[in-house]
Amino acid sequence: MVRTARAFTVGAIVALLLSALSFCAGWVAARAAGTTPIDSFIAGLGTAAARQDTPKDLREEFAVFWQVWNLVEGEFYRTEPLDHQKLVYGAIRGMLESLGDEYTTFQEPDLAAQSRESMQGKFEGIGAYLRFVEGEIVIDRPFKGSPAQRAGLLTGDVVVAVDGQPLAAEIAGLTESEATARAASLIRGPKGSVVTLTLRRPPDPATFDVAITRDEVPMISVHAEMIDGGVAYIQITEFKATTTQLLDEALREIVPQKPTSVVLDLRNNPGGYLTTAQEVLGRFYDGVALYERENGGVIKELKTITGPPDVRLFDVPMVVLINGGSASAAEIVAGALRDARPNTTLLGERSFGKGSVQNIHQLSDGSSARITIAHWFTPSRAEIHRIGITPEHEVAASADPQYAVPCVAENRPPEGASSCSDAQLAWGLRLLAGAAPPPPQPSGSAAPQQLRPAAA
């Protein structure tokens, strides 16, 4: 018995050693090919806690996600470590894109922070808009009175480096919005600090350095002035957190001058906060601002938010200018004024057609998710989403000299001229003066909404 047991033990040990050797040989061969079962097993252990946190009723659906994650972790050929953050952000984007709604989106922390700061109506930086042009970051235009303007930056200047750090390497492989956001994040900084930009001013290939002291930069979204004929010209470029305050300040100067009519210019206004749109409407009439249709078909009525008596222009005739760049909150305002305010006329080109409302959620790492929560309708319950608003008088944009108008807002006359030309504003002023309306023009498609430049 003892002899038999000893032989069995020796045989078992030999078999175990052979199995171990076979396993090791297989593991080495698999590792040489870049794949091993144990890698997938270890990867699975690393995501066990996350899988456990998945809601119980969704674990079956998420099982496939974690299977693929583990396969990538264990098998994907690479020479550098995996960027797990990039994988997570990519998965989030894919999830939101699968909803088929272009306004339900995800922003990484840098871009999300810039968006939040921008919508507050001020930020700390040099005060210049940036664009991505043919692989380079270009100054779109400096803000009026900003550190960038005082330092002599010009539209078209190419930003080659920031504090000696070449931008080309920083933005390589990024999308247009990602590239401008990355450049803006490098240029922005605390008030009082200094940033040195290396610039190139085409067509001169030489570069030069400019040191700029950063400051708090207000983003002016309202321009208003009285022009000939007792007309109050008011331009709103965006519906930011500070827009209502800026509009009230302008109206407190304009209302005492007793304007006989108003031109409200919403051209190229991409929208902004819904509450701000309601407040702006409350300066021009009191009533329904819009209707929202939420999940389940629930319809909610939203009113204007009326301003104090000294900032109201309820009764004077108004022309509202819109075009293909007028979107979202700008369309809410234009549609509401058309439907609910007497003696109001829309003129210009068909608007963009964004009739949805988003909630913006700041996430734990500073990124943000924009989630569409409702569609909105004008006070007459007209739908705008992917349709737009067609003005009563369609007039194409033109700078032909026959359409001479006062130079308003940031418009300046061309070199050698004493006035500006703007067909849409010209026809608006003619209508308010009692002239015959413009001749009918063929209906065109709304111009594509342009990607707004990033502010630095």
Coordinates of C-alpha atoms in Angstrom, one line a residue:
M1 CA 0.0 0.0 0.0
V2 CA 2.8 2.3 0.9
R3 CA 4.7 1.5 -2.2
T4 CA 1.6 2.1 -4.4
A5 CA 0.8 5.4 -2.8
R6 CA 4.4 6.6 -3.2
A7 CA 4.3 5.7 -7.0
F8 CA 0.9 7.5 -7.4
T9 CA 2.3 10.6 -5.7
V10 CA 5.4 10.7 -7.9
G11 CA 3.3 10.2 -11.0
A12 CA 1.0 13.1 -9.9
I13 CA 3.9 15.4 -9.3
V14 CA 5.4 14.6 -12.8
A15 CA 2.0 15.2 -14.5
L16 CA 1.6 18.5 -12.6
L17 CA 5.1 19.6 -13.7
L18 CA 4.4 18.7 -17.3
S19 CA 1.1 20.6 -17.2
A20 CA 2.8 23.6 -15.8
L21 CA 5.5 23.5 -18.4
S22 CA 2.9 23.1 -21.2
F23 CA 0.9 26.1 -19.8
C24 CA 4.1 28.2 -19.6
A25 CA 5.1 27.3 -23.1
G26 CA 1.6 28.3 -24.3
W27 CA 1.7 31.5 -22.3
V28 CA 5.1 32.4 -23.8
A29 CA 3.9 31.7 -27.3
A30 CA 0.8 33.7 -26.7
R31 CA 2.7 36.6 -25.2
A32 CA 5.0 36.6 -28.3
A33 CA 1.9 37.0 -30.3
G34 CA 0.7 39.8 -28.0
T35 CA -2.2 38.0 -26.5
T36 CA -2.6 35.9 -23.4
P37 CA -5.7 34.6 -21.6
I38 CA -4.2 35.6 -18.3
D39 CA -4.0 39.3 -19.5
S40 CA -7.7 39.2 -20.1
F41 CA -8.3 37.6 -16.7
I42 CA -6.2 40.3 -15.0
A43 CA -8.0 43.0 -17.0
G44 CA -11.3 41.6 -15.8
L45 CA -10.2 41.8 -12.2
G46 CA -9.3 45.5 -12.7
T47 CA -12.9 46.4 -13.8
A48 CA -14.7 44.1 -11.3
A49 CA -15.5 47.0 -9.0
A50 CA -16.9 49.1 -11.9
R51 CA -19.0 46.2 -13.1
Q52 CA -20.3 45.7 -9.6
D53 CA -21.4 49.4 -9.6
T54 CA -23.5 48.9 -12.7
P55 CA -27.2 49.0 -11.9
K56 CA -28.5 45.4 -11.5
D57 CA -31.2 45.8 -14.2
L58 CA -28.5 46.9 -16.7
R59 CA -25.8 44.4 -16.0
E60 CA -26.7 42.1 -18.8
E61 CA -26.6 45.0 -21.4
F62 CA -23.3 46.2 -19.9
A63 CA -21.7 42.8 -19.9
V64 CA -20.8 43.2 -23.6
F65 CA -19.2 46.6 -22.9
W66 CA -17.0 45.1 -20.2
Q67 CA -16.1 42.1 -22.3
V68 CA -14.8 44.4 -25.1
W69 CA -13.0 46.6 -22.5
N70 CA -11.2 43.6 -21.1
L71 CA -10.3 42.3 -24.6
V72 CA -8.8 45.7 -25.4
E73 CA -7.0 45.8 -22.1
G74 CA -5.7 42.3 -22.5
E75 CA -5.1 41.8 -26.2
F76 CA -4.8 45.1 -28.1
Y77 CA -1.3 45.5 -29.6
R78 CA 0.4 48.6 -28.4
T79 CA 3.8 50.1 -27.8
E80 CA 2.6 52.7 -25.3
P81 CA 0.2 52.3 -22.3
L82 CA -3.5 52.6 -23.1
D83 CA -5.0 56.0 -22.4
H84 CA -8.0 54.9 -20.3
Q85 CA -9.4 58.5 -20.0
K86 CA -9.5 58.7 -23.8
L87 CA -11.3 55.3 -24.0
V88 CA -13.9 56.5 -21.4
Y89 CA -14.5 59.8 -23.3
G90 CA -14.8 57.9 -26.6
A91 CA -17.3 55.6 -25.1
I92 CA -19.4 58.5 -23.8
R93 CA -19.3 60.3 -27.1
G94 CA -20.4 57.1 -28.9
M95 CA -23.3 56.7 -26.4
L96 CA -24.5 60.2 -27.0
E97 CA -24.1 60.1 -30.7
S98 CA -26.2 56.9 -30.9
L99 CA -29.2 59.0 -29.7
G100 CA -29.2 60.7 -33.1
D101 CA -29.4 64.2 -31.7
E102 CA -26.6 66.6 -32.7
Y103 CA -27.2 68.8 -29.7
T104 CA -26.8 66.1 -27.0
T105 CA -23.0 66.3 -26.7
F106 CA -20.0 65.8 -24.4
Q107 CA -17.2 68.3 -23.8
E108 CA -13.9 67.4 -22.2
P109 CA -12.8 69.5 -19.2
D110 CA -10.8 72.1 -21.1
L111 CA -13.5 72.9 -23.6
A112 CA -16.2 72.6 -20.9
A113 CA -14.5 75.1 -18.7
Q114 CA -14.1 77.6 -21.5
S115 CA -17.8 77.2 -22.4
R116 CA -18.9 77.8 -18.8
E117 CA -16.6 80.8 -18.5
S118 CA -17.7 82.3 -21.8
M119 CA -21.4 82.0 -21.0
Q120 CA -20.8 83.9 -17.8
G121 CA -19.9 86.9 -20.0
K122 CA -16.3 87.3 -18.8
F123 CA -13.1 85.5 -18.5
E124 CA -9.4 86.1 -17.7
G125 CA -7.0 86.1 -20.6
I126 CA -5.8 88.4 -23.4
G127 CA -9.2 89.1 -25.1
A128 CA -9.0 87.7 -28.6
Y129 CA -11.0 85.2 -30.6
L130 CA -9.0 82.3 -32.2
R131 CA -9.7 80.2 -35.3
F132 CA -8.2 77.1 -36.7
V133 CA -7.2 77.7 -40.3
E134 CA -5.3 75.1 -42.4
G135 CA -3.7 73.5 -39.4
E136 CA -2.7 76.7 -37.6
I137 CA -4.2 78.9 -34.8
V138 CA -5.0 82.3 -36.1
I139 CA -6.3 85.5 -34.4
D140 CA -9.8 86.0 -35.6
R141 CA -10.1 89.4 -34.0
P142 CA -9.1 91.1 -30.7
F143 CA -11.8 92.4 -28.4
K144 CA -12.2 96.1 -28.4
G145 CA -10.1 97.6 -25.6
S146 CA -8.6 94.3 -24.7
P147 CA -5.0 93.5 -23.7
A148 CA -4.6 91.8 -27.1
Q149 CA -5.7 95.0 -28.9
R150 CA -3.5 97.2 -26.8
A151 CA -0.6 94.9 -27.6
G152 CA -1.1 95.4 -31.3
L153 CA -2.5 91.9 -32.3
L154 CA -4.3 91.9 -35.7
T155 CA -6.8 89.8 -37.4
G156 CA -4.9 87.1 -39.3
D157 CA -1.9 86.9 -37.0
V158 CA -0.7 83.3 -36.7
V159 CA 0.0 82.1 -33.2
V160 CA 3.2 80.0 -33.5
A161 CA 4.0 79.4 -29.9
V162 CA 2.8 80.2 -26.4
D163 CA 5.5 80.9 -23.8
G164 CA 8.0 79.2 -26.1
Q165 CA 5.8 76.1 -26.4
P166 CA 5.1 75.4 -30.1
L167 CA 1.4 75.1 -30.8
A168 CA 1.8 72.7 -33.8
A169 CA 2.7 69.8 -31.5
E170 CA -0.1 70.7 -29.0
I171 CA -2.9 70.7 -31.6
A172 CA -1.7 67.9 -33.9
G173 CA -4.4 65.4 -34.7
L174 CA -7.2 67.4 -32.9
T175 CA -10.5 68.5 -34.4
E176 CA -11.1 72.2 -35.1
S177 CA -13.0 72.8 -31.9
E178 CA -10.4 70.8 -29.9
A179 CA -7.5 72.7 -31.4
T180 CA -8.9 76.1 -30.7
A181 CA -9.9 75.0 -27.1
R182 CA -6.4 73.7 -26.5
A183 CA -4.8 76.9 -27.7
A184 CA -7.2 79.1 -25.7
S185 CA -6.5 77.1 -22.5
L186 CA -2.7 77.8 -23.0
I187 CA -3.2 81.5 -23.6
R188 CA -5.8 82.2 -20.9
G189 CA -4.6 82.6 -17.3
P190 CA -5.0 84.6 -14.1
K191 CA -5.4 88.4 -14.3
G192 CA -2.1 90.1 -13.9
S193 CA 0.0 87.2 -15.2
V194 CA 2.0 87.6 -18.4
V195 CA 1.9 85.3 -21.5
T196 CA 4.4 85.6 -24.4
L197 CA 3.0 84.8 -27.8
T198 CA 5.3 84.0 -30.8
L199 CA 3.4 85.3 -33.8
R200 CA 3.7 85.4 -37.6
R201 CA 2.0 88.1 -39.6
P202 CA 1.5 86.9 -43.2
P203 CA 2.8 87.3 -45.8
D204 CA 6.0 88.0 -43.8
P205 CA 7.4 84.6 -42.8
A206 CA 9.4 86.1 -39.9
T207 CA 8.2 85.5 -36.3
F208 CA 8.2 87.9 -33.4
D209 CA 7.3 87.8 -29.7
V210 CA 4.7 89.8 -27.9
A211 CA 4.4 89.8 -24.1
I212 CA 0.8 90.5 -22.9
T213 CA -0.4 91.0 -19.4
R214 CA -3.7 89.1 -18.9
D215 CA -6.8 90.8 -17.5
E216 CA -10.4 90.2 -16.9
V217 CA -12.1 90.5 -20.2
P218 CA -15.8 91.2 -20.5
M219 CA -17.6 89.7 -23.5
I220 CA -19.9 92.4 -24.7
S221 CA -23.1 90.9 -26.1
V222 CA -25.2 94.1 -26.5
H223 CA -24.5 97.1 -28.8
A224 CA -27.1 99.9 -28.8
E225 CA -27.3 103.4 -30.1
M226 CA -29.7 106.0 -31.5
I227 CA -29.5 106.6 -35.3
D228 CA -31.1 109.0 -37.7
G229 CA -34.9 109.2 -37.7
G230 CA -35.3 108.5 -34.0
V231 CA -34.5 104.8 -34.5
A232 CA -33.0 102.8 -31.6
Y233 CA -30.6 100.2 -33.1
I234 CA -30.0 97.3 -30.7
Q235 CA -27.7 94.3 -31.6
I236 CA -27.6 91.2 -29.4
T237 CA -24.8 88.9 -30.3
E238 CA -25.5 86.1 -27.8
F239 CA -27.7 85.4 -24.8
K240 CA -25.2 85.2 -21.9
A241 CA -25.6 85.6 -18.2
T242 CA -24.6 89.3 -18.5
T243 CA -26.8 90.1 -21.5
T244 CA -29.9 91.3 -19.6
Q245 CA -27.8 93.6 -17.5
L246 CA -26.1 95.0 -20.5
L247 CA -29.4 95.5 -22.3
D248 CA -30.9 97.3 -19.3
E249 CA -28.0 99.6 -19.2
A250 CA -28.4 100.4 -22.9
L251 CA -32.1 100.9 -22.6
R252 CA -31.8 103.3 -19.7
E253 CA -29.9 105.5 -22.1
I254 CA -32.2 105.0 -25.0
V255 CA -35.7 105.1 -23.5
P256 CA -35.4 108.7 -22.2
Q257 CA -34.6 109.8 -25.8
K258 CA -38.1 108.6 -26.8
P259 CA -37.3 106.4 -29.8
T260 CA -40.0 106.3 -32.5
S261 CA -39.0 102.7 -33.6
V262 CA -36.6 99.9 -32.9
V263 CA -34.3 97.7 -35.0
L264 CA -33.4 94.5 -33.1
D265 CA -30.5 92.8 -34.8
L266 CA -30.2 89.1 -34.0
R267 CA -28.2 88.1 -37.1
N268 CA -25.4 85.5 -36.4
N269 CA -26.6 85.2 -32.8
P270 CA -26.2 81.4 -32.0
G271 CA -28.3 81.6 -28.8
G272 CA -27.5 81.0 -25.2
Y273 CA -29.5 80.8 -22.0
L274 CA -33.3 80.4 -22.2
T275 CA -33.9 82.5 -19.1
T276 CA -31.9 85.4 -20.7
A277 CA -34.2 85.1 -23.8
Q278 CA -37.3 85.4 -21.6
E279 CA -35.8 88.4 -19.9
V280 CA -34.9 90.1 -23.2
L281 CA -38.5 89.5 -24.4
G282 CA -39.8 91.1 -21.2
R283 CA -38.3 94.4 -22.3
F284 CA -40.4 94.4 -25.4
Y285 CA -43.8 92.9 -24.3
D286 CA -45.5 91.0 -21.5
G287 CA -47.0 87.6 -22.3
V288 CA -46.2 84.1 -23.5
A289 CA -42.6 83.6 -24.6
L290 CA -42.7 80.0 -25.8
Y291 CA -44.1 76.6 -25.2
E292 CA -41.9 73.6 -24.3
R293 CA -42.8 70.0 -25.1
E294 CA -41.1 67.6 -22.7
N295 CA -40.9 63.8 -22.4
G296 CA -44.3 62.2 -22.5
G297 CA -45.7 65.0 -24.6
V298 CA -46.2 67.4 -21.6
I299 CA -46.6 71.0 -22.8
K300 CA -45.3 73.8 -20.6
E301 CA -46.1 77.5 -21.1
L302 CA -43.2 79.8 -20.4
K303 CA -43.8 83.6 -19.9
T304 CA -41.7 86.6 -20.6
I305 CA -39.7 87.9 -17.6
T306 CA -40.7 91.6 -17.5
G307 CA -38.2 94.3 -16.8
P308 CA -38.8 97.4 -14.7
P309 CA -40.7 100.3 -16.3
D310 CA -37.6 102.3 -17.2
V311 CA -36.2 99.6 -19.6
R312 CA -39.4 98.8 -21.5
L313 CA -40.1 99.5 -25.2
F314 CA -43.5 97.9 -25.5
D315 CA -45.4 100.0 -28.0
V316 CA -43.0 101.4 -30.7
P317 CA -42.8 99.7 -34.1
M318 CA -40.0 97.1 -34.4
V319 CA -38.1 95.4 -37.2
V320 CA -36.2 92.2 -36.2
L321 CA -33.2 91.2 -38.4
I322 CA -32.4 87.5 -38.6
N323 CA -30.3 85.2 -40.9
G324 CA -29.0 81.7 -41.2
G325 CA -26.7 82.2 -38.2
S326 CA -29.7 83.1 -35.9
A327 CA -30.3 80.0 -33.8
S328 CA -31.8 78.6 -30.6
A329 CA -32.5 81.5 -28.1
A330 CA -32.2 84.0 -30.9
E331 CA -35.0 82.1 -32.7
I332 CA -37.1 82.0 -29.5
V333 CA -36.9 85.8 -29.3
A334 CA -37.6 86.4 -33.0
G335 CA -40.5 83.9 -33.1
A336 CA -42.0 85.3 -29.9
L337 CA -41.8 88.9 -31.1
R338 CA -43.4 88.0 -34.4
D339 CA -46.3 86.1 -32.8
A340 CA -47.0 88.0 -29.6
R341 CA -45.8 91.6 -30.0
P342 CA -48.0 94.0 -32.2
N343 CA -46.4 96.1 -34.9
T344 CA -43.3 93.8 -35.2
T345 CA -41.8 92.6 -38.5
L346 CA -39.1 90.1 -39.3
L347 CA -36.7 90.8 -42.1
G348 CA -33.7 89.0 -43.5
E349 CA -33.1 85.3 -44.2
R350 CA -34.5 82.1 -42.9
S351 CA -33.0 81.2 -39.5
F352 CA -31.0 78.2 -38.6
G353 CA -33.7 75.9 -37.1
K354 CA -32.6 74.8 -33.6
G355 CA -35.7 74.3 -31.7
S356 CA -34.5 72.2 -28.8
V357 CA -33.5 72.9 -25.2
Q358 CA -30.5 71.4 -23.4
N359 CA -29.6 71.0 -19.8
I360 CA -25.8 71.3 -19.2
H361 CA -24.5 69.1 -16.5
Q362 CA -21.0 69.6 -15.0
L363 CA -19.5 66.1 -14.4
S364 CA -17.1 65.1 -11.6
D365 CA -13.9 65.6 -13.6
G366 CA -14.9 69.0 -15.0
S367 CA -16.2 67.7 -18.3
S368 CA -19.8 68.4 -19.2
A369 CA -22.8 66.6 -20.8
R370 CA -25.4 68.6 -22.7
I371 CA -28.7 66.7 -22.8
T372 CA -31.7 67.7 -24.9
I373 CA -34.7 67.8 -22.6
A374 CA -37.4 69.4 -24.7
H375 CA -38.4 71.0 -28.0
W376 CA -39.8 74.5 -28.0
F377 CA -42.6 76.2 -30.0
T378 CA -43.4 79.8 -30.6
P379 CA -46.4 81.5 -28.9
S380 CA -48.5 80.5 -32.0
R381 CA -47.3 76.9 -31.4
A382 CA -45.2 76.9 -34.6
E383 CA -42.3 74.4 -34.6
I384 CA -38.8 75.6 -35.3
H385 CA -36.6 72.5 -35.0
R386 CA -34.9 71.8 -38.4
I387 CA -37.4 74.2 -40.0
G388 CA -36.3 77.7 -38.9
I389 CA -38.2 80.9 -39.1
T390 CA -38.9 82.5 -42.5
P391 CA -39.1 86.3 -42.1
E392 CA -42.0 88.2 -43.6
H393 CA -39.6 90.1 -45.8
E394 CA -36.8 88.0 -47.2
V395 CA -33.8 90.0 -48.1
A396 CA -30.4 88.6 -49.0
A397 CA -27.3 90.0 -47.4
S398 CA -25.5 92.6 -49.6
A399 CA -22.9 95.3 -49.1
D400 CA -23.8 97.0 -52.4
P401 CA -23.2 100.8 -52.1
Q402 CA -26.9 101.4 -52.9
Y403 CA -27.6 100.1 -49.4
A404 CA -25.7 102.8 -47.5
V405 CA -26.5 102.8 -43.7
P406 CA -25.0 104.3 -40.6
C407 CA -22.1 102.4 -39.3
V408 CA -23.4 100.7 -36.1
A409 CA -22.0 98.4 -33.5
E410 CA -18.5 97.2 -34.5
N411 CA -19.0 97.9 -38.2
R412 CA -16.7 100.5 -39.7
P413 CA -16.7 102.0 -43.3
P414 CA -14.4 100.5 -45.9
E415 CA -11.2 102.4 -46.6
G416 CA -12.0 105.6 -48.5
A417 CA -15.8 105.5 -47.6
S418 CA -17.8 107.5 -45.1
S419 CA -20.6 105.0 -44.5
C420 CA -21.3 101.3 -44.4
S421 CA -23.5 99.2 -46.6
D422 CA -26.0 96.6 -45.4
A423 CA -29.0 95.6 -47.5
Q424 CA -31.0 94.0 -44.6
L425 CA -30.5 97.0 -42.2
A426 CA -31.2 99.4 -45.1
W427 CA -34.6 97.7 -45.9
G428 CA -35.4 97.6 -42.2
L429 CA -34.9 101.3 -41.8
R430 CA -37.0 102.0 -45.0
L431 CA -39.9 99.9 -43.7
L432 CA -39.8 101.8 -40.4
A433 CA -39.8 105.1 -42.3
G434 CA -43.0 104.0 -44.1
A435 CA -41.5 103.0 -47.5
A436 CA -42.9 100.2 -49.6
P437 CA -41.6 96.7 -48.6
P438 CA -38.8 95.0 -50.5
P439 CA -39.7 93.0 -53.6
P440 CA -40.2 89.3 -53.0
Q441 CA -37.1 87.2 -53.2
P442 CA -36.8 83.5 -53.8
S443 CA -36.7 81.5 -50.6
G444 CA -33.3 80.0 -49.8
S445 CA -31.9 77.5 -47.3
A446 CA -30.7 78.7 -44.0
A447 CA -26.9 79.3 -44.0
P448 CA -25.0 76.7 -42.1
Q449 CA -24.2 77.7 -38.6
Q450 CA -20.5 78.7 -38.3
L451 CA -18.3 77.2 -35.6
R452 CA -17.8 80.1 -33.2
P453 CA -14.2 81.1 -32.5
A454 CA -12.7 80.3 -29.1
A455 CA -11.9 83.2 -26.8
A456 CA -8.4 83.5 -25.3

